[in-house]
Backbone as numpy.savetxt, mean C-alpha at the origin, in Angstrom:
# Nx Ny Nz CAx CAy CAz Cx Cy Cz
-21.93 3.56 -26.93 -21.01 3.27 -25.81 -21.58 2.12 -24.98
-20.73 1.11 -24.71 -21.18 -0.06 -23.96 -21.36 0.28 -22.49
-21.98 -0.65 -21.76 -22.15 -0.46 -20.32 -20.81 -0.36 -19.62
-19.84 -1.17 -20.05 -18.50 -1.10 -19.44 -17.86 0.25 -19.69
-18.01 0.76 -20.91 -17.47 2.08 -21.22 -18.11 3.15 -20.35
-19.42 3.05 -20.17 -20.14 4.03 -19.36 -19.67 4.01 -17.91
-19.55 2.79 -17.35 -19.07 2.68 -15.98 -17.66 3.25 -15.84
-16.80 2.91 -16.78 -15.42 3.37 -16.73 -15.36 4.89 -16.82
-16.15 5.47 -17.71 -16.15 6.93 -17.86 -16.65 7.62 -16.60
-17.65 7.04 -15.96 -18.18 7.62 -14.72 -17.14 7.60 -13.61
-16.46 6.46 -13.45 -15.44 6.36 -12.41 -14.27 7.29 -12.72
-13.88 7.36 -13.98 -12.77 8.23 -14.37 -13.07 9.68 -13.99
-14.27 10.13 -14.31 -14.64 11.51 -13.96 -14.66 11.72 -12.45
-15.10 10.70 -11.72 -15.16 10.80 -10.26 -13.76 10.94 -9.66
-12.80 10.23 -10.23 -11.44 10.23 -9.69 -10.64 11.45 -10.11
-10.79 11.83 -11.36 -9.90 12.84 -11.93 -10.59 14.16 -12.26
-11.91 14.21 -12.12 -12.63 15.45 -12.35 -12.71 15.87 -13.80
-12.52 14.96 -14.72 -12.55 15.28 -16.14 -12.75 13.99 -16.94
-13.02 14.15 -18.22 -13.08 12.99 -19.11 -11.67 12.61 -19.55
-11.50 11.37 -19.95 -10.20 10.92 -20.47 -9.86 11.66 -21.75
-8.59 11.99 -21.91 -8.14 12.66 -23.13 -8.00 11.62 -24.25
-8.07 12.06 -25.50 -7.91 11.12 -26.63 -6.57 10.40 -26.57
-6.57 9.13 -26.95 -5.36 8.30 -26.89 -4.67 8.24 -28.24
-3.33 8.17 -28.21 -2.60 7.86 -29.43 -2.69 6.38 -29.76
-2.98 5.59 -28.74 -3.25 4.15 -28.92 -4.65 3.87 -28.38
-5.68 4.23 -29.14 -7.05 4.21 -28.60 -7.55 2.82 -28.20
-7.09 1.78 -28.89 -7.58 0.45 -28.55 -7.05 0.00 -27.18
-5.75 0.20 -26.95 -5.20 -0.15 -25.63 -5.79 0.78 -24.57
-5.98 2.06 -24.91 -6.57 2.99 -23.96 -7.94 2.55 -23.50
-8.75 2.05 -24.43 -10.09 1.58 -24.04 -9.99 0.34 -23.16
-9.10 -0.59 -23.52 -8.94 -1.79 -22.70 -8.52 -1.40 -21.29
-7.54 -0.50 -21.19 -7.05 -0.06 -19.88 -8.18 0.53 -19.05
-8.93 1.47 -19.63 -9.97 2.15 -18.86 -11.11 1.22 -18.48
-11.54 0.36 -19.38 -12.66 -0.51 -19.05 -12.26 -1.59 -18.04
-11.01 -2.02 -18.09 -10.55 -3.00 -17.10 -10.38 -2.35 -15.74
-9.60 -1.24 -15.68 -9.30 -0.63 -14.39 -10.53 0.04 -13.79
-11.16 0.94 -14.55 -12.23 1.76 -13.99 -13.61 1.16 -14.16
-13.70 0.12 -14.97 -14.96 -0.60 -15.12 -14.96 -1.90 -14.33
-14.18 -2.87 -14.79 -14.18 -4.21 -14.17 -13.65 -4.20 -12.74
-12.46 -3.64 -12.55 -11.80 -3.70 -11.24 -12.56 -2.89 -10.20
-12.98 -1.69 -10.55 -13.72 -0.86 -9.60 -15.09 -1.43 -9.26
-15.56 -2.38 -10.05 -16.85 -3.01 -9.77 -16.71 -4.29 -8.96
-15.48 -4.68 -8.63 -15.23 -5.93 -7.93 -14.95 -5.67 -6.46
-15.75 -6.28 -5.59 -15.53 -6.13 -4.16 -16.01 -4.79 -3.64
-15.85 -4.62 -2.32 -16.34 -3.41 -1.65 -15.17 -2.64 -1.04
-14.80 -1.55 -1.70 -13.84 -0.59 -1.17 -14.33 0.80 -1.57
-14.03 1.78 -0.75 -14.34 3.14 -1.15 -13.34 3.60 -2.21
-13.69 4.65 -2.93 -12.75 5.22 -3.89 -11.46 5.63 -3.20
-11.57 6.18 -1.99 -10.38 6.61 -1.26 -9.47 5.41 -0.95
-10.06 4.30 -0.53 -9.26 3.10 -0.24 -8.60 2.56 -1.50
-9.35 2.55 -2.58 -8.79 2.04 -3.84 -7.61 2.90 -4.29
-7.77 4.21 -4.19 -6.70 5.09 -4.64 -5.49 5.04 -3.72
-5.69 4.86 -2.43 -4.56 4.70 -1.52 -3.75 3.46 -1.90
-4.43 2.35 -2.16 -3.75 1.12 -2.57 -3.02 1.32 -3.89
-3.65 2.05 -4.81 -3.01 2.33 -6.09 -1.76 3.17 -5.91
-1.84 4.19 -5.06 -0.70 5.08 -4.82 0.48 4.29 -4.27
0.26 3.44 -3.26 1.41 2.73 -2.67 1.97 1.70 -3.65
1.13 1.14 -4.50 1.62 0.19 -5.50 2.46 0.89 -6.55
2.00 2.02 -7.05 2.78 2.78 -8.02 4.08 3.30 -7.41
4.04 3.69 -6.13 5.26 4.12 -5.46 6.25 2.97 -5.35
5.76 1.79 -5.03 6.63 0.61 -4.95 7.27 0.32 -6.29
6.49 0.42 -7.35 6.99 0.14 -8.69 7.80 1.31 -9.27
7.78 2.46 -8.58 8.49 3.67 -9.02 8.02 4.15 -10.39
6.75 3.98 -10.67 6.16 4.53 -11.89 5.67 5.93 -11.56
6.60 6.86 -11.51 6.36 8.18 -10.93 5.40 9.06 -11.73
5.40 9.04 -13.08 4.39 9.84 -13.78 2.96 9.43 -13.43
2.71 8.12 -13.36 1.38 7.64 -12.99 1.10 7.89 -11.51
2.14 7.85 -10.69 1.97 8.14 -9.26 1.44 9.56 -9.07
1.99 10.50 -9.80 1.55 11.89 -9.68 0.05 12.01 -9.96
-0.42 11.38 -11.00 -1.84 11.45 -11.37 -2.71 10.85 -10.28
-2.27 9.71 -9.73 -3.09 9.03 -8.74 -2.98 9.64 -7.35
-1.89 10.33 -7.05 -1.85 11.11 -5.80 -2.94 12.16 -5.83
-3.08 12.85 -6.95 -4.14 13.86 -7.07 -5.52 13.22 -6.93
-5.70 12.04 -7.52 -6.99 11.35 -7.40 -7.23 10.89 -5.97
-6.17 10.44 -5.29 -6.31 10.00 -3.90 -6.75 11.16 -3.01
-6.22 12.34 -3.25 -6.64 13.52 -2.49 -8.08 13.89 -2.85
-8.40 13.83 -4.12 -9.74 14.21 -4.58 -10.82 13.30 -3.98
-10.48 12.02 -3.78 -11.47 11.06 -3.27 -11.54 11.02 -1.75
-10.75 11.86 -1.06 -10.93 11.96 0.39 -9.76 11.56 1.25
-8.67 11.09 0.67 -7.48 10.81 1.48 -6.86 12.12 1.94
-6.44 12.17 3.19 -5.80 13.37 3.69 -4.32 13.37 3.29
-3.71 14.55 3.20 -2.26 14.58 2.96 -1.48 13.76 3.98
-1.90 13.80 5.25 -1.19 13.05 6.28 -1.30 11.55 6.04
-2.47 11.06 5.66 -2.63 9.62 5.40 -1.75 9.17 4.24
-1.68 9.97 3.18 -0.84 9.61 2.05 0.63 9.63 2.43
1.04 10.63 3.21 2.43 10.66 3.65 2.76 9.43 4.47
1.88 9.07 5.41 2.14 7.92 6.28 2.16 6.62 5.49
1.31 6.51 4.47 1.33 5.31 3.62 2.68 5.18 2.92
3.21 6.29 2.44 4.51 6.24 1.77 5.64 6.00 2.78
5.56 6.61 3.95 6.55 6.32 4.99 6.60 4.81 5.28
5.43 4.19 5.32 5.35 2.76 5.66 6.05 1.88 4.63
6.29 2.42 3.44 6.95 1.63 2.40 8.45 1.49 2.62
9.05 2.37 3.43 10.51 2.42 3.52 11.15 1.07 3.85
10.63 0.29 4.82 11.28 -0.99 5.10 11.18 -1.99 3.95
10.23 -1.79 3.04 10.02 -2.73 1.95 10.75 -2.34 0.67
10.76 -1.05 0.35 11.37 -0.61 -0.91 12.65 0.18 -0.71
13.00 0.47 0.54 14.20 1.23 0.84 13.93 2.73 0.89
14.82 3.45 1.53 14.64 4.89 1.69 14.77 5.67 0.37
15.71 5.33 -0.52 15.81 6.12 -1.75 14.52 6.14 -2.57
13.91 4.98 -2.77 12.67 4.95 -3.55 11.51 5.59 -2.78
11.53 5.47 -1.46 10.52 6.16 -0.65 10.64 7.67 -0.82
11.86 8.18 -0.84 12.07 9.61 -1.04 11.61 10.06 -2.43
11.81 9.21 -3.44 11.31 9.55 -4.78 9.79 9.73 -4.75
9.10 8.80 -4.09 7.64 8.87 -4.03 7.19 10.07 -3.22
7.86 10.33 -2.10 7.51 11.50 -1.29 7.72 12.80 -2.06
8.74 12.82 -2.91 8.95 14.00 -3.73 7.77 14.30 -4.63
7.18 13.25 -5.21 5.99 13.41 -6.05 4.82 13.90 -5.20
4.60 13.25 -4.06 3.51 13.68 -3.18 3.66 15.14 -2.79
4.85 15.54 -2.39 5.05 16.91 -1.93 4.85 17.92 -3.06
5.24 17.56 -4.26 5.01 18.46 -5.41 3.51 18.68 -5.62
2.74 17.60 -5.56 1.29 17.72 -5.76 0.67 18.53 -4.62
1.11 18.27 -3.40 0.57 19.02 -2.26 0.86 20.51 -2.39
2.06 20.85 -2.79 2.41 22.26 -2.95 1.58 22.91 -4.05
1.35 22.17 -5.14 0.52 22.69 -6.23 -0.91 22.96 -5.76
-1.35 22.19 -4.76 -2.71 22.37 -4.24 -2.75 23.32 -3.04
-1.63 23.96 -2.75 -1.60 24.97 -1.70 -1.46 24.45 -0.30
-1.02 23.20 -0.14 -0.82 22.63 1.19 0.54 23.07 1.72
0.57 23.54 2.95 1.81 24.00 3.57 2.64 22.80 4.02
3.93 22.82 3.66 4.86 21.77 4.06 5.91 22.36 4.99
6.49 21.56 5.88 6.18 20.14 6.08 4.84 19.93 6.79
4.28 18.76 6.61 3.06 18.40 7.31 3.37 18.22 8.80
2.35 18.25 9.66 2.58 18.06 11.10 3.26 16.73 11.40
4.07 16.72 12.46 4.72 15.49 12.89 3.72 14.46 13.38
4.12 13.17 13.32 3.21 12.10 13.73 3.88 11.05 14.61
5.12 11.30 15.02 5.84 10.32 15.83 5.25 10.23 17.23
5.23 9.02 17.78 4.72 8.82 19.14 5.73 8.06 20.02
6.91 7.72 19.47 7.88 6.95 20.25 9.17 7.74 20.39
9.99 7.29 21.33 11.34 7.83 21.51 12.32 6.70 21.29
13.61 7.03 21.26 14.62 5.98 21.15 14.53 5.00 22.30
14.06 5.47 23.44 14.01 4.63 24.64 12.89 3.60 24.58
11.77 3.93 23.91 10.64 2.99 23.96 10.23 2.45 22.58
10.96 2.77 21.52 10.57 2.32 20.18 10.54 0.80 20.07
11.50 0.11 20.73 11.53 -1.35 20.65 10.33 -1.96 21.37
10.07 -1.50 22.55 8.95 -2.04 23.33 7.62 -1.77 22.63
7.45 -0.56 22.14 6.21 -0.21 21.46 6.06 -0.98 20.14
7.18 -1.21 19.46 7.14 -1.99 18.24 6.75 -3.43 18.49
7.32 -4.03 19.53 6.96 -5.41 19.87 5.49 -5.53 20.23
4.95 -4.51 20.85 3.54 -4.55 21.24 2.62 -4.62 20.03
3.06 -4.10 18.89 2.29 -4.23 17.66 2.64 -5.51 16.93
3.90 -5.85 16.89 4.37 -6.99 16.11 3.88 -8.33 16.63
4.00 -8.56 17.92 3.78 -9.91 18.44 2.34 -10.39 18.35
1.31 -9.55 18.55 -0.05 -10.05 18.35 -0.34 -10.46 16.90
0.39 -9.88 15.96 0.17 -10.19 14.54 1.08 -11.31 14.04
2.32 -11.35 14.55 3.32 -12.26 13.99 4.02 -13.14 15.02
3.69 -12.96 16.29 4.36 -13.75 17.31 5.84 -13.41 17.38
6.66 -14.40 17.70 8.11 -14.20 17.80 8.85 -14.96 16.70
8.16 -15.18 15.58 8.72 -15.98 14.49 10.04 -15.41 13.97
10.09 -14.09 13.79 11.30 -13.50 13.22 12.50 -13.68 14.17
12.27 -13.42 15.45 13.36 -13.59 16.42 13.84 -15.03 16.46
12.92 -15.99 16.40 13.30 -17.40 16.42 14.05 -17.80 15.14
13.61 -17.25 14.02 14.23 -17.59 12.74 15.70 -17.20 12.70
16.01 -16.01 13.24 17.38 -15.51 13.13 18.22 -15.73 14.38
17.66 -16.44 15.36 18.41 -16.73 16.59 19.71 -17.51 16.34
19.79 -18.40 15.34 21.05 -19.14 15.10 22.19 -18.29 14.55
21.92 -17.06 14.14 22.99 -16.21 13.62 24.03 -15.92 14.70
25.29 -15.71 14.32 26.31 -15.34 15.32 26.04 -13.95 15.87
26.56 -13.69 17.05 26.46 -12.34 17.62 27.23 -11.35 16.75
26.80 -10.12 16.64 25.60 -9.51 17.21 24.37 -9.63 16.31
24.51 -10.38 15.20 23.45 -10.41 14.19 22.20 -11.15 14.66
22.37 -12.08 15.61 21.22 -12.82 16.11 20.19 -11.89 16.74
20.66 -10.78 17.30 19.77 -9.79 17.89 19.53 -8.61 16.96
20.58 -8.19 16.26 20.48 -6.98 15.44 19.52 -7.14 14.27
19.52 -8.31 13.64 18.67 -8.50 12.46 17.18 -8.45 12.81
16.69 -9.25 13.76 15.26 -9.13 14.09 14.90 -7.78 14.71
15.83 -7.18 15.46 15.55 -5.87 16.05 15.39 -4.80 14.97
16.11 -4.92 13.87 15.98 -3.94 12.79 14.56 -3.91 12.27
13.96 -5.08 12.12 12.57 -5.16 11.67 11.63 -4.62 12.74
11.79 -5.07 13.96 10.90 -4.64 15.05 10.97 -3.13 15.26
12.19 -2.61 15.30 12.37 -1.21 15.66 11.98 -0.26 14.53
12.34 -0.60 13.29 12.05 0.29 12.17 10.60 0.18 11.73
10.20 -1.03 11.34 8.85 -1.19 10.78 7.77 -0.92 11.82
7.83 -1.66 12.92 6.75 -1.58 13.90 6.96 -0.45 14.92
8.20 -0.18 15.29 8.47 0.84 16.29 8.44 2.25 15.74
9.32 2.52 14.78 9.41 3.88 14.24 8.19 4.27 13.41
7.64 3.30 12.64 6.64 3.66 11.63 5.21 3.32 12.03
4.94 2.10 12.47 3.55 1.70 12.69 2.96 2.28 13.96
3.79 2.90 14.79 3.27 3.60 15.97 2.84 5.03 15.64
3.11 5.49 14.44 2.82 6.87 14.08 1.32 7.10 13.90
0.89 8.33 14.12 -0.50 8.68 13.89 -0.71 8.95 12.39
-1.97 9.08 12.01 -2.28 9.39 10.61 -2.75 8.21 9.80
-2.44 6.99 10.24 -2.85 5.78 9.54 -2.89 4.65 10.55
-3.97 3.88 10.57 -4.07 2.82 11.57 -3.31 1.58 11.13
-3.13 0.64 12.06 -2.34 -0.55 11.79 -2.98 -1.40 10.71
-4.30 -1.50 10.70 -4.97 -2.31 9.67 -4.66 -1.79 8.28
-4.65 -0.47 8.11 -4.35 0.10 6.80 -2.88 -0.07 6.47
-2.00 0.08 7.47 -0.57 -0.12 7.22 -0.30 -1.57 6.78
-1.05 -2.51 7.33 -0.90 -3.90 6.89 -1.27 -4.06 5.42
-2.33 -3.38 4.99 -2.71 -3.45 3.58 -1.66 -2.79 2.70
-1.07 -1.70 3.19 0.03 -1.07 2.47 1.18 -2.06 2.29
1.53 -2.76 3.35 2.60 -3.75 3.28 2.26 -4.85 2.29
1.02 -5.30 2.30 0.61 -6.37 1.40 0.70 -5.92 -0.06
0.28 -4.68 -0.34 0.40 -4.15 -1.70 1.86 -4.11 -2.13
2.72 -3.64 -1.25 4.14 -3.52 -1.58 4.76 -4.88 -1.84
4.52 -5.84 -0.97 5.11 -7.17 -1.12 4.60 -7.85 -2.39
3.33 -7.64 -2.70 2.78 -8.21 -3.93 3.46 -7.60 -5.15
3.58 -6.27 -5.16 4.21 -5.59 -6.28 5.67 -5.99 -6.45
6.34 -6.28 -5.33 7.75 -6.68 -5.38 7.92 -8.16 -5.72
6.83 -8.93 -5.72 6.92 -10.35 -6.01 7.52 -11.16 -4.88
7.35 -10.71 -3.64 7.94 -11.38 -2.48 7.04 -12.52 -2.00
7.06 -13.63 -2.71 6.13 -14.72 -2.42 6.32 -15.29 -1.02
7.54 -15.37 -0.54 7.79 -15.97 0.77 7.20 -15.13 1.89
7.19 -13.81 1.72 6.67 -12.92 2.76 5.15 -12.74 2.68
4.52 -13.18 1.60 3.08 -12.93 1.44 2.21 -13.65 2.47
2.39 -14.96 2.71 1.48 -15.63 3.65 1.43 -15.00 5.05
2.58 -14.69 5.68 2.47 -14.07 7.01 1.80 -12.71 6.97
1.98 -11.96 5.88 1.36 -10.64 5.83 -0.12 -10.72 5.47
-0.52 -11.76 4.77 -1.96 -11.98 4.60 -2.60 -12.27 5.95
-1.96 -13.15 6.74 -2.48 -13.44 8.07 -2.46 -12.19 8.94
-1.38 -11.40 8.83 -1.28 -10.18 9.61 -2.37 -9.19 9.26
-2.69 -9.07 7.98 -3.76 -8.15 7.55 -5.10 -8.56 8.13
-5.35 -9.86 8.15 -6.62 -10.36 8.68 -6.67 -10.18 10.20
-5.57 -10.49 10.88 -5.53 -10.31 12.33 -5.65 -8.84 12.72
-5.17 -7.96 11.84 -5.24 -6.52 12.14 -6.64 -5.96 11.92
-7.53 -6.75 11.31 -8.92 -6.30 11.21 -9.53 -6.31 9.83
-8.78 -6.63 8.79 -9.34 -6.69 7.45 -9.93 -8.08 7.19
-11.09 -8.13 6.56 -11.68 -9.41 6.20 -10.95 -10.01 5.00
-11.10 -11.32 4.80 -10.52 -11.95 3.60 -11.09 -11.31 2.35
-12.38 -10.94 2.39 -13.01 -10.27 1.25 -12.31 -8.95 0.94
-11.99 -8.19 1.97 -11.31 -6.90 1.74 -9.91 -7.11 1.20
-9.20 -8.08 1.74 -7.85 -8.37 1.24 -7.90 -8.76 -0.23
-8.85 -9.61 -0.61 -8.98 -10.01 -2.00 -9.33 -8.82 -2.89
-10.18 -7.93 -2.41 -10.55 -6.75 -3.19 -9.34 -5.86 -3.42
-8.52 -5.68 -2.39 -7.31 -4.89 -2.53 -6.38 -5.50 -3.58
-6.25 -6.80 -3.56 -5.36 -7.46 -4.53 -5.88 -7.32 -5.96
-7.18 -7.46 -6.14 -7.75 -7.25 -7.47 -7.54 -5.81 -7.91
-7.67 -4.88 -6.97 -7.51 -3.46 -7.28 -6.13 -3.15 -7.86
-5.09 -3.80 -7.33 -3.74 -3.45 -7.77 -3.26 -4.32 -8.93
-4.05 -5.30 -9.33 -3.63 -6.23 -10.39 -3.27 -5.54 -11.70
-4.03 -4.53 -12.16 -3.64 -3.90 -13.42 -2.31 -3.17 -13.37
-1.83 -2.87 -12.18 -0.57 -2.14 -12.03 0.61 -3.08 -11.82
0.42 -4.15 -11.05 1.50 -5.11 -10.79 1.64 -6.13 -11.90
0.56 -6.38 -12.64 0.49 -7.53 -13.53 -0.15 -8.69 -12.81
-0.77 -9.55 -13.56 -1.54 -10.64 -12.96 -0.71 -11.68 -12.22
0.47 -12.12 -12.69 1.19 -13.17 -11.96 1.45 -12.82 -10.51
1.88 -11.60 -10.24 2.18 -11.21 -8.85 0.94 -11.27 -7.99
-0.19 -10.81 -8.52 -1.43 -10.81 -7.74 -1.97 -12.23 -7.56
-1.85 -13.06 -8.57 -2.32 -14.44 -8.42 -1.53 -15.17 -7.33
-0.23 -14.89 -7.21 0.54 -15.48 -6.12 0.01 -15.03 -4.76
-0.33 -13.75 -4.65 -0.87 -13.24 -3.40 -2.25 -13.83 -3.11
-3.07 -14.00 -4.14 -4.39 -14.59 -3.94 -4.26 -16.04 -3.48
-3.28 -16.75 -3.97 -3.04 -18.12 -3.49 -2.71 -18.11 -2.00
-1.96 -17.11 -1.55 -1.65 -16.98 -0.12 -2.92 -16.75 0.69
-3.86 -15.98 0.14 -5.14 -15.77 0.82 -5.92 -17.08 0.89
-5.91 -17.85 -0.19 -6.61 -19.13 -0.21 -6.03 -20.08 0.83
-4.70 -20.11 0.92 -4.05 -20.98 1.91 -4.35 -20.53 3.33
-4.43 -19.23 3.54 -4.77 -18.72 4.86 -6.19 -19.12 5.24
-7.10 -19.08 4.26 -8.48 -19.51 4.51 -8.54 -20.96 4.89
-7.72 -21.79 4.25 -7.69 -23.22 4.57 -7.19 -23.45 5.98
-6.20 -22.60 6.40 -5.67 -22.74 7.77 -6.74 -22.43 8.81
């Protein structure tokens, strides 16, 4: 067994509590394991819990639900709390829509029930209808300024106000004010989702937002490498170019 095989086997056991089962396609199986659990897990500095959280939100975005189930269990095993995983999936709603978010939450809830976790989990909301906009702006503007409001200001009424408010109120107001996951981690969740969706235009501002929220460029790059085997390389290379451009700025 090569050094890469040994590293991959060690990480696999750490994540899933068992050895890999025999493959019907053993050659591809070895490539997959040595790349994901050997090469990728050896690149950059992230905890196993952080890596698995990023993997979970990427698989949820891609709606690869059988693999999501396996990695939800690994995310819990490596130290993610049920509340953190729920909040990470909640944060996906503005990016992938509510139907796909509900699909992912269904997988999470099934795994939690199998592990004896009582549902529903405790509430995490901190805003009301009266203050969600104000509280959302307080998170949005230090990271993104008023770019969205300025961009859509030329729209006719009521869309000139309704369109930017939808982003402020839902993403930042309803979701990013919730407990269970900090803003820096929610930014990384957003970056994983946008990368997986191939949203090249939205990547540069969210790379800047992730860095302003407290993640280093090194951490952002490590997250992108972590999700590359799941999204495919082209999507991640586009995101890495956004990081390079942000560094130049």
